[in-house]
Structures are given as structure tokens and as C-alpha cells.
């Protein structure tokens, strides 16, 4: 599952719920200064999946405000409604149903149920309840979760189409804080694993991809940059670079030095 631009030539595209994507970078739409910057940054990122916070963004609820879909048309992008700002399973389910109504039956959603406003960590108990109800209701659920391998597998087994463990708290920019757990999640998964939250700069995205993630979702890292359009372009390259490095297979780590040039057959 990868970007077909990989120089190794032995990769396959990212597939989510049966649909093929060439880009492994997923982006959000919040925190930009205006819709023009939103449009330009998303275009520069090369992303094909764009997530939208239904409770915070106008996608048709209010006819008197600018509609985000005017600059990110569903004809050009897969719109991924998310439940940002929901703190209970009940609110998350209701938000997804609203999104399905607004988007004409759209059933691919990103589920996140948060525990508190300070950490924005996932409330796993409520997440499991919401995921189960949404799946029974016909939704295709991409789920935001902690980096707990047991919970990640349980969400997959429930029927989530992608599992999205955090790299670090939402909006923190701290990067991948627990690569070991992320790696364990990937090794046990049969659905796409995408790091969601915590990326701060291009090297963080590369690390996520080098671990073997199928993709990375980010918002603040691009939108809060001094030049969001340039950062979006950097993130596009970082994701592609990290995927190629993962496929290439890094050299083994060694405790001591090893000469770069062979010494056998040299003349003294």
C-alpha cells in the first residue's frame, strides 16, 4: 500500500475501503487564515483525502457562511468528515449521521472521541462504543486511537477500515513519541495504519513512514507553519521519501564503526 511514485517500483497504492489512493498524505482543513490559503496548501500537499471537522466547519449547514466545499470540491477530493470536538460516543455518532446527510449518503468517516479538553487524548471506552454503533449503521470507520497495540487490534477486529494511532497529542508537534508501539501495531495489522496527530515538521512524517505506516494525517503542522503552502509541499516529499526508505530497507544498526570502503585487495 503506497504512493505509486516510489522509486523502488515494488510498491502498491494505498487502499482504504476498496478505493485506491496515490497519495499517502491526508490533510485537515482547520486553522488556516482563510479559504484561499486552505485551497492552496491542500493542493500543494498532493493529498487526495481531506478531513473536515463537521462541528466546526460549514459544509452546507449554514447557507449564510462560505462553504468549505467550494474550495475542496468532492469531485476532486475524498471528503473525510471527522468528529473533532466530540467527548461522548453519542455526540460522535450524531455528528457522523449529520455528515452523511449533508454529503448525500457519504459513509466514510474519521471517528475521534476525546477524553478531555486539556490533553485531547482519545477516550477509548467511548471510542469503542461509537465505533461499534457506527459500523452497525453502515459507516466505514477510520478511527483515531492511542498507540496501544491491543486496542488497535480490537478496533480492526470490530470492522474499522483503518486504524489511526496518535504520534503525540493533537497539535503538539512533538513528533513520534513511541515508535516501538507504532511498529507493533503495524506488524499485527491487516488494515491500513496511519499516524494521526503529533507531527510537527517534515522529518516527523518521514519517521512515521519509515516505521512502515501506510500514511500520515496532519493539520496543524501545515496550517500553523509560517508558510503553510511551502510546508505542505515539504510534507508531500517527506511522506514519499519515508515510504521509499521503508521499502529500501535500512542498513543494520551497529555498536561500532564499519569502514565504508572494503579493505580486501587493497594495495599498501
PDB file of C-alpha atoms in Angstrom:
ATOM      1  CA  UNK A   1       0.000   0.000   0.000  1.00  0.00           C
ATOM      2  CA  UNK A   2       1.850   3.094  -1.145  1.00  0.00           C
ATOM      3  CA  UNK A   3       2.367   6.040  -3.408  1.00  0.00           C
ATOM      4  CA  UNK A   4       2.992   4.750  -6.924  1.00  0.00           C
ATOM      5  CA  UNK A   5       5.731   7.360  -7.395  1.00  0.00           C
ATOM      6  CA  UNK A   6       8.040   5.202  -5.273  1.00  0.00           C
ATOM      7  CA  UNK A   7      11.397   4.898  -6.993  1.00  0.00           C
ATOM      8  CA  UNK A   8      11.714   1.288  -5.889  1.00  0.00           C
ATOM      9  CA  UNK A   9       8.912   0.194  -8.198  1.00  0.00           C
ATOM     10  CA  UNK A  10       7.854  -2.665  -5.899  1.00  0.00           C
ATOM     11  CA  UNK A  11       5.077  -0.925  -4.017  1.00  0.00           C
ATOM     12  CA  UNK A  12       1.308  -0.774  -4.383  1.00  0.00           C
ATOM     13  CA  UNK A  13      -1.122   2.090  -3.783  1.00  0.00           C
ATOM     14  CA  UNK A  14      -2.838   2.897  -0.520  1.00  0.00           C
ATOM     15  CA  UNK A  15      -6.254   1.233  -0.445  1.00  0.00           C
ATOM     16  CA  UNK A  16      -8.941   2.310   2.025  1.00  0.00           C
ATOM     17  CA  UNK A  17     -12.367   0.696   1.914  1.00  0.00           C
ATOM     18  CA  UNK A  18     -11.681  -0.648  -1.566  1.00  0.00           C
ATOM     19  CA  UNK A  19     -10.653   2.698  -3.068  1.00  0.00           C
ATOM     20  CA  UNK A  20      -7.123   3.277  -4.330  1.00  0.00           C
ATOM     21  CA  UNK A  21      -5.145   6.417  -3.491  1.00  0.00           C
ATOM     22  CA  UNK A  22      -1.824   7.521  -4.920  1.00  0.00           C
ATOM     23  CA  UNK A  23      -1.009   9.919  -2.064  1.00  0.00           C
ATOM     24  CA  UNK A  24      -0.272   8.696   1.445  1.00  0.00           C
ATOM     25  CA  UNK A  25      -0.614  12.159   2.960  1.00  0.00           C
ATOM     26  CA  UNK A  26      -4.029  13.033   4.400  1.00  0.00           C
ATOM     27  CA  UNK A  27      -4.663  16.617   5.494  1.00  0.00           C
ATOM     28  CA  UNK A  28      -7.106  18.628   7.551  1.00  0.00           C
ATOM     29  CA  UNK A  29      -8.775  21.952   6.874  1.00  0.00           C
ATOM     30  CA  UNK A  30      -8.635  23.813  10.198  1.00  0.00           C
ATOM     31  CA  UNK A  31      -6.543  26.751  11.430  1.00  0.00           C
ATOM     32  CA  UNK A  32      -5.804  28.349   8.054  1.00  0.00           C
ATOM     33  CA  UNK A  33      -6.152  32.123   7.799  1.00  0.00           C
ATOM     34  CA  UNK A  34      -8.742  31.911   5.031  1.00  0.00           C
ATOM     35  CA  UNK A  35     -10.239  29.608   2.424  1.00  0.00           C
ATOM     36  CA  UNK A  36      -7.757  30.670  -0.245  1.00  0.00           C
ATOM     37  CA  UNK A  37      -4.835  29.518   1.899  1.00  0.00           C
ATOM     38  CA  UNK A  38      -6.727  26.322   2.688  1.00  0.00           C
ATOM     39  CA  UNK A  39      -7.182  25.599  -1.009  1.00  0.00           C
ATOM     40  CA  UNK A  40      -3.581  26.390  -1.949  1.00  0.00           C
ATOM     41  CA  UNK A  41      -1.990  24.384   0.865  1.00  0.00           C
ATOM     42  CA  UNK A  42      -4.122  21.329   0.224  1.00  0.00           C
ATOM     43  CA  UNK A  43      -3.317  21.483  -3.482  1.00  0.00           C
ATOM     44  CA  UNK A  44       0.415  21.736  -2.708  1.00  0.00           C
ATOM     45  CA  UNK A  45       0.218  18.710  -0.389  1.00  0.00           C
ATOM     46  CA  UNK A  46      -0.954  16.428  -3.166  1.00  0.00           C
ATOM     47  CA  UNK A  47      -3.420  14.871  -0.715  1.00  0.00           C
ATOM     48  CA  UNK A  48      -6.456  13.079  -2.060  1.00  0.00           C
ATOM     49  CA  UNK A  49      -8.239  12.593   1.269  1.00  0.00           C
ATOM     50  CA  UNK A  50      -9.181  15.757   3.144  1.00  0.00           C
ATOM     51  CA  UNK A  51     -10.715  15.605   6.602  1.00  0.00           C
ATOM     52  CA  UNK A  52     -13.328  18.100   7.749  1.00  0.00           C
ATOM     53  CA  UNK A  53     -14.491  18.796  11.305  1.00  0.00           C
ATOM     54  CA  UNK A  54     -18.259  18.703  10.935  1.00  0.00           C
ATOM     55  CA  UNK A  55     -18.939  20.506  14.209  1.00  0.00           C
ATOM     56  CA  UNK A  56     -16.554  23.375  13.383  1.00  0.00           C
ATOM     57  CA  UNK A  57     -16.784  23.822   9.624  1.00  0.00           C
ATOM     58  CA  UNK A  58     -19.565  24.844   7.275  1.00  0.00           C
ATOM     59  CA  UNK A  59     -20.131  22.175   4.635  1.00  0.00           C
ATOM     60  CA  UNK A  60     -23.701  23.187   3.967  1.00  0.00           C
ATOM     61  CA  UNK A  61     -25.213  23.586   7.436  1.00  0.00           C
ATOM     62  CA  UNK A  62     -25.263  27.400   7.151  1.00  0.00           C
ATOM     63  CA  UNK A  63     -26.203  28.972   3.827  1.00  0.00           C
ATOM     64  CA  UNK A  64     -25.063  32.411   5.050  1.00  0.00           C
ATOM     65  CA  UNK A  65     -21.403  31.409   5.524  1.00  0.00           C
ATOM     66  CA  UNK A  66     -18.716  30.415   2.998  1.00  0.00           C
ATOM     67  CA  UNK A  67     -18.886  26.709   2.232  1.00  0.00           C
ATOM     68  CA  UNK A  68     -15.592  24.851   2.582  1.00  0.00           C
ATOM     69  CA  UNK A  69     -16.638  22.508  -0.208  1.00  0.00           C
ATOM     70  CA  UNK A  70     -16.405  25.421  -2.636  1.00  0.00           C
ATOM     71  CA  UNK A  71     -12.595  25.226  -2.387  1.00  0.00           C
ATOM     72  CA  UNK A  72     -12.193  21.479  -1.804  1.00  0.00           C
ATOM     73  CA  UNK A  73     -14.746  20.001  -4.129  1.00  0.00           C
ATOM     74  CA  UNK A  74     -15.881  16.403  -3.526  1.00  0.00           C
ATOM     75  CA  UNK A  75     -15.308  15.987  -7.256  1.00  0.00           C
ATOM     76  CA  UNK A  76     -11.561  16.372  -6.657  1.00  0.00           C
ATOM     77  CA  UNK A  77     -11.061  15.002  -3.144  1.00  0.00           C
ATOM     78  CA  UNK A  78     -12.397  12.287  -0.889  1.00  0.00           C
ATOM     79  CA  UNK A  79     -14.015  14.270   1.903  1.00  0.00           C
ATOM     80  CA  UNK A  80     -13.480  12.614   5.274  1.00  0.00           C
ATOM     81  CA  UNK A  81     -15.885  14.029   7.885  1.00  0.00           C
ATOM     82  CA  UNK A  82     -14.475  13.808  11.391  1.00  0.00           C
ATOM     83  CA  UNK A  83     -15.943  14.050  14.856  1.00  0.00           C
ATOM     84  CA  UNK A  84     -13.429  16.520  16.310  1.00  0.00           C
ATOM     85  CA  UNK A  85     -14.831  18.179  19.403  1.00  0.00           C
ATOM     86  CA  UNK A  86     -16.908  15.171  20.449  1.00  0.00           C
ATOM     87  CA  UNK A  87     -16.445  13.867  24.006  1.00  0.00           C
ATOM     88  CA  UNK A  88     -19.088  11.140  24.049  1.00  0.00           C
ATOM     89  CA  UNK A  89     -19.996   8.270  21.783  1.00  0.00           C
ATOM     90  CA  UNK A  90     -23.495   9.701  21.441  1.00  0.00           C
ATOM     91  CA  UNK A  91     -22.219  13.035  20.089  1.00  0.00           C
ATOM     92  CA  UNK A  92     -19.792  11.312  17.719  1.00  0.00           C
ATOM     93  CA  UNK A  93     -22.482   9.077  16.249  1.00  0.00           C
ATOM     94  CA  UNK A  94     -24.856  12.006  15.833  1.00  0.00           C
ATOM     95  CA  UNK A  95     -22.131  14.034  14.104  1.00  0.00           C
ATOM     96  CA  UNK A  96     -21.404  11.235  11.625  1.00  0.00           C
ATOM     97  CA  UNK A  97     -25.078  10.914  10.798  1.00  0.00           C
ATOM     98  CA  UNK A  98     -25.276  14.660  10.179  1.00  0.00           C
ATOM     99  CA  UNK A  99     -22.285  14.435   7.852  1.00  0.00           C
ATOM    100  CA  UNK A 100     -23.885  11.583   5.922  1.00  0.00           C
ATOM    101  CA  UNK A 101     -26.997  13.685   5.437  1.00  0.00           C
ATOM    102  CA  UNK A 102     -25.060  16.780   4.347  1.00  0.00           C
ATOM    103  CA  UNK A 103     -22.871  14.825   1.924  1.00  0.00           C
ATOM    104  CA  UNK A 104     -25.638  12.825   0.313  1.00  0.00           C
ATOM    105  CA  UNK A 105     -25.135   9.412   1.866  1.00  0.00           C
ATOM    106  CA  UNK A 106     -21.358   9.562   2.333  1.00  0.00           C
ATOM    107  CA  UNK A 107     -20.339   6.797   4.758  1.00  0.00           C
ATOM    108  CA  UNK A 108     -16.525   7.079   5.132  1.00  0.00           C
ATOM    109  CA  UNK A 109     -15.818   8.906   8.405  1.00  0.00           C
ATOM    110  CA  UNK A 110     -12.991   9.578  10.807  1.00  0.00           C
ATOM    111  CA  UNK A 111     -14.048   8.791  14.362  1.00  0.00           C
ATOM    112  CA  UNK A 112     -12.440  10.524  17.297  1.00  0.00           C
ATOM    113  CA  UNK A 113     -13.908  10.693  20.784  1.00  0.00           C
ATOM    114  CA  UNK A 114     -11.803  12.793  23.127  1.00  0.00           C
ATOM    115  CA  UNK A 115     -11.313  12.342  26.848  1.00  0.00           C
ATOM    116  CA  UNK A 116     -10.758  15.928  27.958  1.00  0.00           C
ATOM    117  CA  UNK A 117     -10.009  19.380  26.593  1.00  0.00           C
ATOM    118  CA  UNK A 118      -6.508  19.629  28.052  1.00  0.00           C
ATOM    119  CA  UNK A 119      -4.835  16.530  26.591  1.00  0.00           C
ATOM    120  CA  UNK A 120      -7.256  15.774  23.723  1.00  0.00           C
ATOM    121  CA  UNK A 121      -6.345  12.132  24.256  1.00  0.00           C
ATOM    122  CA  UNK A 122      -8.815   9.586  22.921  1.00  0.00           C
ATOM    123  CA  UNK A 123     -11.411   8.224  25.310  1.00  0.00           C
ATOM    124  CA  UNK A 124     -11.045   4.582  24.333  1.00  0.00           C
ATOM    125  CA  UNK A 125     -14.140   3.358  26.156  1.00  0.00           C
ATOM    126  CA  UNK A 126     -16.367   5.831  24.310  1.00  0.00           C
ATOM    127  CA  UNK A 127     -14.469   5.269  21.055  1.00  0.00           C
ATOM    128  CA  UNK A 128     -15.221   1.535  21.165  1.00  0.00           C
ATOM    129  CA  UNK A 129     -18.909   2.205  21.816  1.00  0.00           C
ATOM    130  CA  UNK A 130     -19.142   4.716  18.964  1.00  0.00           C
ATOM    131  CA  UNK A 131     -17.209   2.529  16.531  1.00  0.00           C
ATOM    132  CA  UNK A 132     -19.482  -0.436  17.150  1.00  0.00           C
ATOM    133  CA  UNK A 133     -22.645   1.611  16.630  1.00  0.00           C
ATOM    134  CA  UNK A 134     -21.345   3.338  13.502  1.00  0.00           C
ATOM    135  CA  UNK A 135     -20.223   0.084  11.897  1.00  0.00           C
ATOM    136  CA  UNK A 136     -23.640  -1.464  12.577  1.00  0.00           C
ATOM    137  CA  UNK A 137     -25.173   1.624  10.930  1.00  0.00           C
ATOM    138  CA  UNK A 138     -23.203   1.046   7.733  1.00  0.00           C
ATOM    139  CA  UNK A 139     -20.404   3.571   8.233  1.00  0.00           C
ATOM    140  CA  UNK A 140     -16.855   2.883   7.100  1.00  0.00           C
ATOM    141  CA  UNK A 141     -14.855   3.968  10.132  1.00  0.00           C
ATOM    142  CA  UNK A 142     -11.291   5.274  10.187  1.00  0.00           C
ATOM    143  CA  UNK A 143     -10.610   5.512  13.906  1.00  0.00           C
ATOM    144  CA  UNK A 144      -8.315   7.767  15.937  1.00  0.00           C
ATOM    145  CA  UNK A 145      -6.867   5.960  18.923  1.00  0.00           C
ATOM    146  CA  UNK A 146      -3.953   5.700  21.329  1.00  0.00           C
ATOM    147  CA  UNK A 147      -0.766   3.834  20.453  1.00  0.00           C
ATOM    148  CA  UNK A 148      -1.913   0.758  22.386  1.00  0.00           C
ATOM    149  CA  UNK A 149      -1.409  -2.319  20.140  1.00  0.00           C
ATOM    150  CA  UNK A 150      -4.162  -4.286  21.892  1.00  0.00           C
ATOM    151  CA  UNK A 151      -6.764  -1.578  21.372  1.00  0.00           C
ATOM    152  CA  UNK A 152      -5.637  -1.044  17.774  1.00  0.00           C
ATOM    153  CA  UNK A 153      -6.175  -4.729  17.005  1.00  0.00           C
ATOM    154  CA  UNK A 154      -9.537  -4.740  18.735  1.00  0.00           C
ATOM    155  CA  UNK A 155     -10.709  -1.802  16.624  1.00  0.00           C
ATOM    156  CA  UNK A 156      -9.572  -3.607  13.482  1.00  0.00           C
ATOM    157  CA  UNK A 157     -11.374  -6.786  14.535  1.00  0.00           C
ATOM    158  CA  UNK A 158     -14.563  -4.774  15.115  1.00  0.00           C
ATOM    159  CA  UNK A 159     -14.513  -3.785  11.458  1.00  0.00           C
ATOM    160  CA  UNK A 160     -12.805  -0.393  11.276  1.00  0.00           C
ATOM    161  CA  UNK A 161     -11.386   0.144   7.775  1.00  0.00           C
ATOM    162  CA  UNK A 162      -8.283   1.969   9.063  1.00  0.00           C
ATOM    163  CA  UNK A 163      -6.699   2.480  12.472  1.00  0.00           C
ATOM    164  CA  UNK A 164      -5.034   5.817  13.254  1.00  0.00           C
ATOM    165  CA  UNK A 165      -2.834   5.827  16.372  1.00  0.00           C
ATOM    166  CA  UNK A 166      -1.526   9.157  17.622  1.00  0.00           C
ATOM    167  CA  UNK A 167       2.132  10.019  17.265  1.00  0.00           C
ATOM    168  CA  UNK A 168       1.800  12.595  20.050  1.00  0.00           C
ATOM    169  CA  UNK A 169      -1.050  14.735  21.433  1.00  0.00           C
ATOM    170  CA  UNK A 170      -3.123  16.640  18.867  1.00  0.00           C
ATOM    171  CA  UNK A 171      -1.491  19.895  17.815  1.00  0.00           C
ATOM    172  CA  UNK A 172       1.606  19.335  19.958  1.00  0.00           C
ATOM    173  CA  UNK A 173       4.139  18.996  17.131  1.00  0.00           C
ATOM    174  CA  UNK A 174       6.194  16.625  19.295  1.00  0.00           C
ATOM    175  CA  UNK A 175       6.643  14.008  16.582  1.00  0.00           C
ATOM    176  CA  UNK A 176       6.515  10.231  17.010  1.00  0.00           C
ATOM    177  CA  UNK A 177       6.985   9.715  20.740  1.00  0.00           C
ATOM    178  CA  UNK A 178       6.548   5.940  20.878  1.00  0.00           C
ATOM    179  CA  UNK A 179       7.852   4.349  17.666  1.00  0.00           C
ATOM    180  CA  UNK A 180       8.000   0.898  19.282  1.00  0.00           C
ATOM    181  CA  UNK A 181       4.256   0.706  19.856  1.00  0.00           C
ATOM    182  CA  UNK A 182       3.540   2.097  16.409  1.00  0.00           C
ATOM    183  CA  UNK A 183       5.745  -0.617  14.943  1.00  0.00           C
ATOM    184  CA  UNK A 184       3.917  -3.324  16.904  1.00  0.00           C
ATOM    185  CA  UNK A 185       0.568  -2.013  15.697  1.00  0.00           C
ATOM    186  CA  UNK A 186       1.768  -2.136  12.088  1.00  0.00           C
ATOM    187  CA  UNK A 187       3.173  -5.653  12.389  1.00  0.00           C
ATOM    188  CA  UNK A 188      -0.147  -7.034  13.662  1.00  0.00           C
ATOM    189  CA  UNK A 189      -2.464  -5.137  11.312  1.00  0.00           C
ATOM    190  CA  UNK A 190      -4.440  -6.236   8.270  1.00  0.00           C
ATOM    191  CA  UNK A 191      -5.912  -2.791   7.614  1.00  0.00           C
ATOM    192  CA  UNK A 192      -4.086   0.473   6.854  1.00  0.00           C
ATOM    193  CA  UNK A 193      -2.325   2.089   9.811  1.00  0.00           C
ATOM    194  CA  UNK A 194      -1.951   5.864   9.613  1.00  0.00           C
ATOM    195  CA  UNK A 195      -0.296   8.073  12.193  1.00  0.00           C
ATOM    196  CA  UNK A 196      -2.736  10.793  13.189  1.00  0.00           C
ATOM    197  CA  UNK A 197      -1.733  13.744  15.398  1.00  0.00           C
ATOM    198  CA  UNK A 198       1.569  14.996  16.746  1.00  0.00           C
ATOM    199  CA  UNK A 199       3.523  15.592  13.537  1.00  0.00           C
ATOM    200  CA  UNK A 200       5.356  18.930  13.652  1.00  0.00           C
ATOM    201  CA  UNK A 201       7.658  19.011  10.659  1.00  0.00           C
ATOM    202  CA  UNK A 202       8.714  17.022   7.629  1.00  0.00           C
ATOM    203  CA  UNK A 203      11.181  14.771   9.451  1.00  0.00           C
ATOM    204  CA  UNK A 204       8.358  13.566  11.748  1.00  0.00           C
ATOM    205  CA  UNK A 205       6.338  12.483   8.733  1.00  0.00           C
ATOM    206  CA  UNK A 206       9.357  10.680   7.324  1.00  0.00           C
ATOM    207  CA  UNK A 207       9.896   8.801  10.596  1.00  0.00           C
ATOM    208  CA  UNK A 208       6.261   7.639  10.580  1.00  0.00           C
ATOM    209  CA  UNK A 209       6.611   6.326   7.054  1.00  0.00           C
ATOM    210  CA  UNK A 210       9.982   4.685   7.735  1.00  0.00           C
ATOM    211  CA  UNK A 211       8.301   2.711  10.516  1.00  0.00           C
ATOM    212  CA  UNK A 212       6.026   1.210   7.876  1.00  0.00           C
ATOM    213  CA  UNK A 213       2.889   3.297   8.332  1.00  0.00           C
ATOM    214  CA  UNK A 214       0.529   3.299   5.375  1.00  0.00           C
ATOM    215  CA  UNK A 215       0.051   7.043   5.646  1.00  0.00           C
ATOM    216  CA  UNK A 216       0.061  10.148   7.820  1.00  0.00           C
ATOM    217  CA  UNK A 217      -2.752  12.549   8.633  1.00  0.00           C
ATOM    218  CA  UNK A 218      -1.913  16.082   9.716  1.00  0.00           C
ATOM    219  CA  UNK A 219      -3.378  19.555  10.006  1.00  0.00           C
ATOM    220  CA  UNK A 220      -1.625  21.869  12.461  1.00  0.00           C
ATOM    221  CA  UNK A 221       1.864  21.047  11.182  1.00  0.00           C
ATOM    222  CA  UNK A 222       0.903  22.599   7.852  1.00  0.00           C
ATOM    223  CA  UNK A 223      -1.651  25.223   8.844  1.00  0.00           C
ATOM    224  CA  UNK A 224       0.422  26.656  11.727  1.00  0.00           C
ATOM    225  CA  UNK A 225       3.649  26.882   9.711  1.00  0.00           C
ATOM    226  CA  UNK A 226       4.897  30.349   8.775  1.00  0.00           C
ATOM    227  CA  UNK A 227       4.421  29.367   5.128  1.00  0.00           C
ATOM    228  CA  UNK A 228       1.676  26.703   5.015  1.00  0.00           C
ATOM    229  CA  UNK A 229       1.859  26.168   1.263  1.00  0.00           C
ATOM    230  CA  UNK A 230       5.606  25.559   1.374  1.00  0.00           C
ATOM    231  CA  UNK A 231       5.228  23.263   4.384  1.00  0.00           C
ATOM    232  CA  UNK A 232       2.516  21.315   2.582  1.00  0.00           C
ATOM    233  CA  UNK A 233       4.911  20.732  -0.285  1.00  0.00           C
ATOM    234  CA  UNK A 234       7.618  19.657   2.171  1.00  0.00           C
ATOM    235  CA  UNK A 235       5.247  17.179   3.805  1.00  0.00           C
ATOM    236  CA  UNK A 236       4.361  15.688   0.446  1.00  0.00           C
ATOM    237  CA  UNK A 237       8.028  14.991  -0.233  1.00  0.00           C
ATOM    238  CA  UNK A 238       8.660  13.746   3.301  1.00  0.00           C
ATOM    239  CA  UNK A 239       5.917  11.127   3.117  1.00  0.00           C
ATOM    240  CA  UNK A 240       7.137   9.889  -0.246  1.00  0.00           C
ATOM    241  CA  UNK A 241      10.772   9.853   0.933  1.00  0.00           C
ATOM    242  CA  UNK A 242       9.912   7.950   4.112  1.00  0.00           C
ATOM    243  CA  UNK A 243       7.964   5.334   2.195  1.00  0.00           C
ATOM    244  CA  UNK A 244      10.850   4.767  -0.213  1.00  0.00           C
ATOM    245  CA  UNK A 245      13.269   4.404   2.701  1.00  0.00           C
ATOM    246  CA  UNK A 246      10.985   1.839   4.336  1.00  0.00           C
ATOM    247  CA  UNK A 247      10.762  -0.176   1.126  1.00  0.00           C
ATOM    248  CA  UNK A 248      14.501   0.072   0.503  1.00  0.00           C
ATOM    249  CA  UNK A 249      15.308  -1.414   3.915  1.00  0.00           C
ATOM    250  CA  UNK A 250      17.717   0.486   6.116  1.00  0.00           C
ATOM    251  CA  UNK A 251      21.193  -0.777   6.941  1.00  0.00           C
ATOM    252  CA  UNK A 252      21.593  -2.641  10.255  1.00  0.00           C
ATOM    253  CA  UNK A 253      22.480  -0.596  13.320  1.00  0.00           C
ATOM    254  CA  UNK A 254      25.900  -1.438  14.722  1.00  0.00           C
ATOM    255  CA  UNK A 255      27.588  -0.618  18.001  1.00  0.00           C
ATOM    256  CA  UNK A 256      30.988   0.017  16.401  1.00  0.00           C
ATOM    257  CA  UNK A 257      32.255   1.619  13.232  1.00  0.00           C
ATOM    258  CA  UNK A 258      32.398  -0.216   9.919  1.00  0.00           C
ATOM    259  CA  UNK A 259      34.567   1.036   7.064  1.00  0.00           C
ATOM    260  CA  UNK A 260      32.600   2.427   4.138  1.00  0.00           C
ATOM    261  CA  UNK A 261      35.139   1.106   1.634  1.00  0.00           C
ATOM    262  CA  UNK A 262      36.228  -2.555   1.593  1.00  0.00           C
ATOM    263  CA  UNK A 263      39.819  -3.251   2.622  1.00  0.00           C
ATOM    264  CA  UNK A 264      40.182  -6.635   0.909  1.00  0.00           C
ATOM    265  CA  UNK A 265      42.524  -6.493  -2.081  1.00  0.00           C
ATOM    266  CA  UNK A 266      43.860  -3.019  -1.331  1.00  0.00           C
ATOM    267  CA  UNK A 267      47.465  -2.064  -2.055  1.00  0.00           C
ATOM    268  CA  UNK A 268      49.772  -0.734   0.655  1.00  0.00           C
TER     269      UNK A 268
END
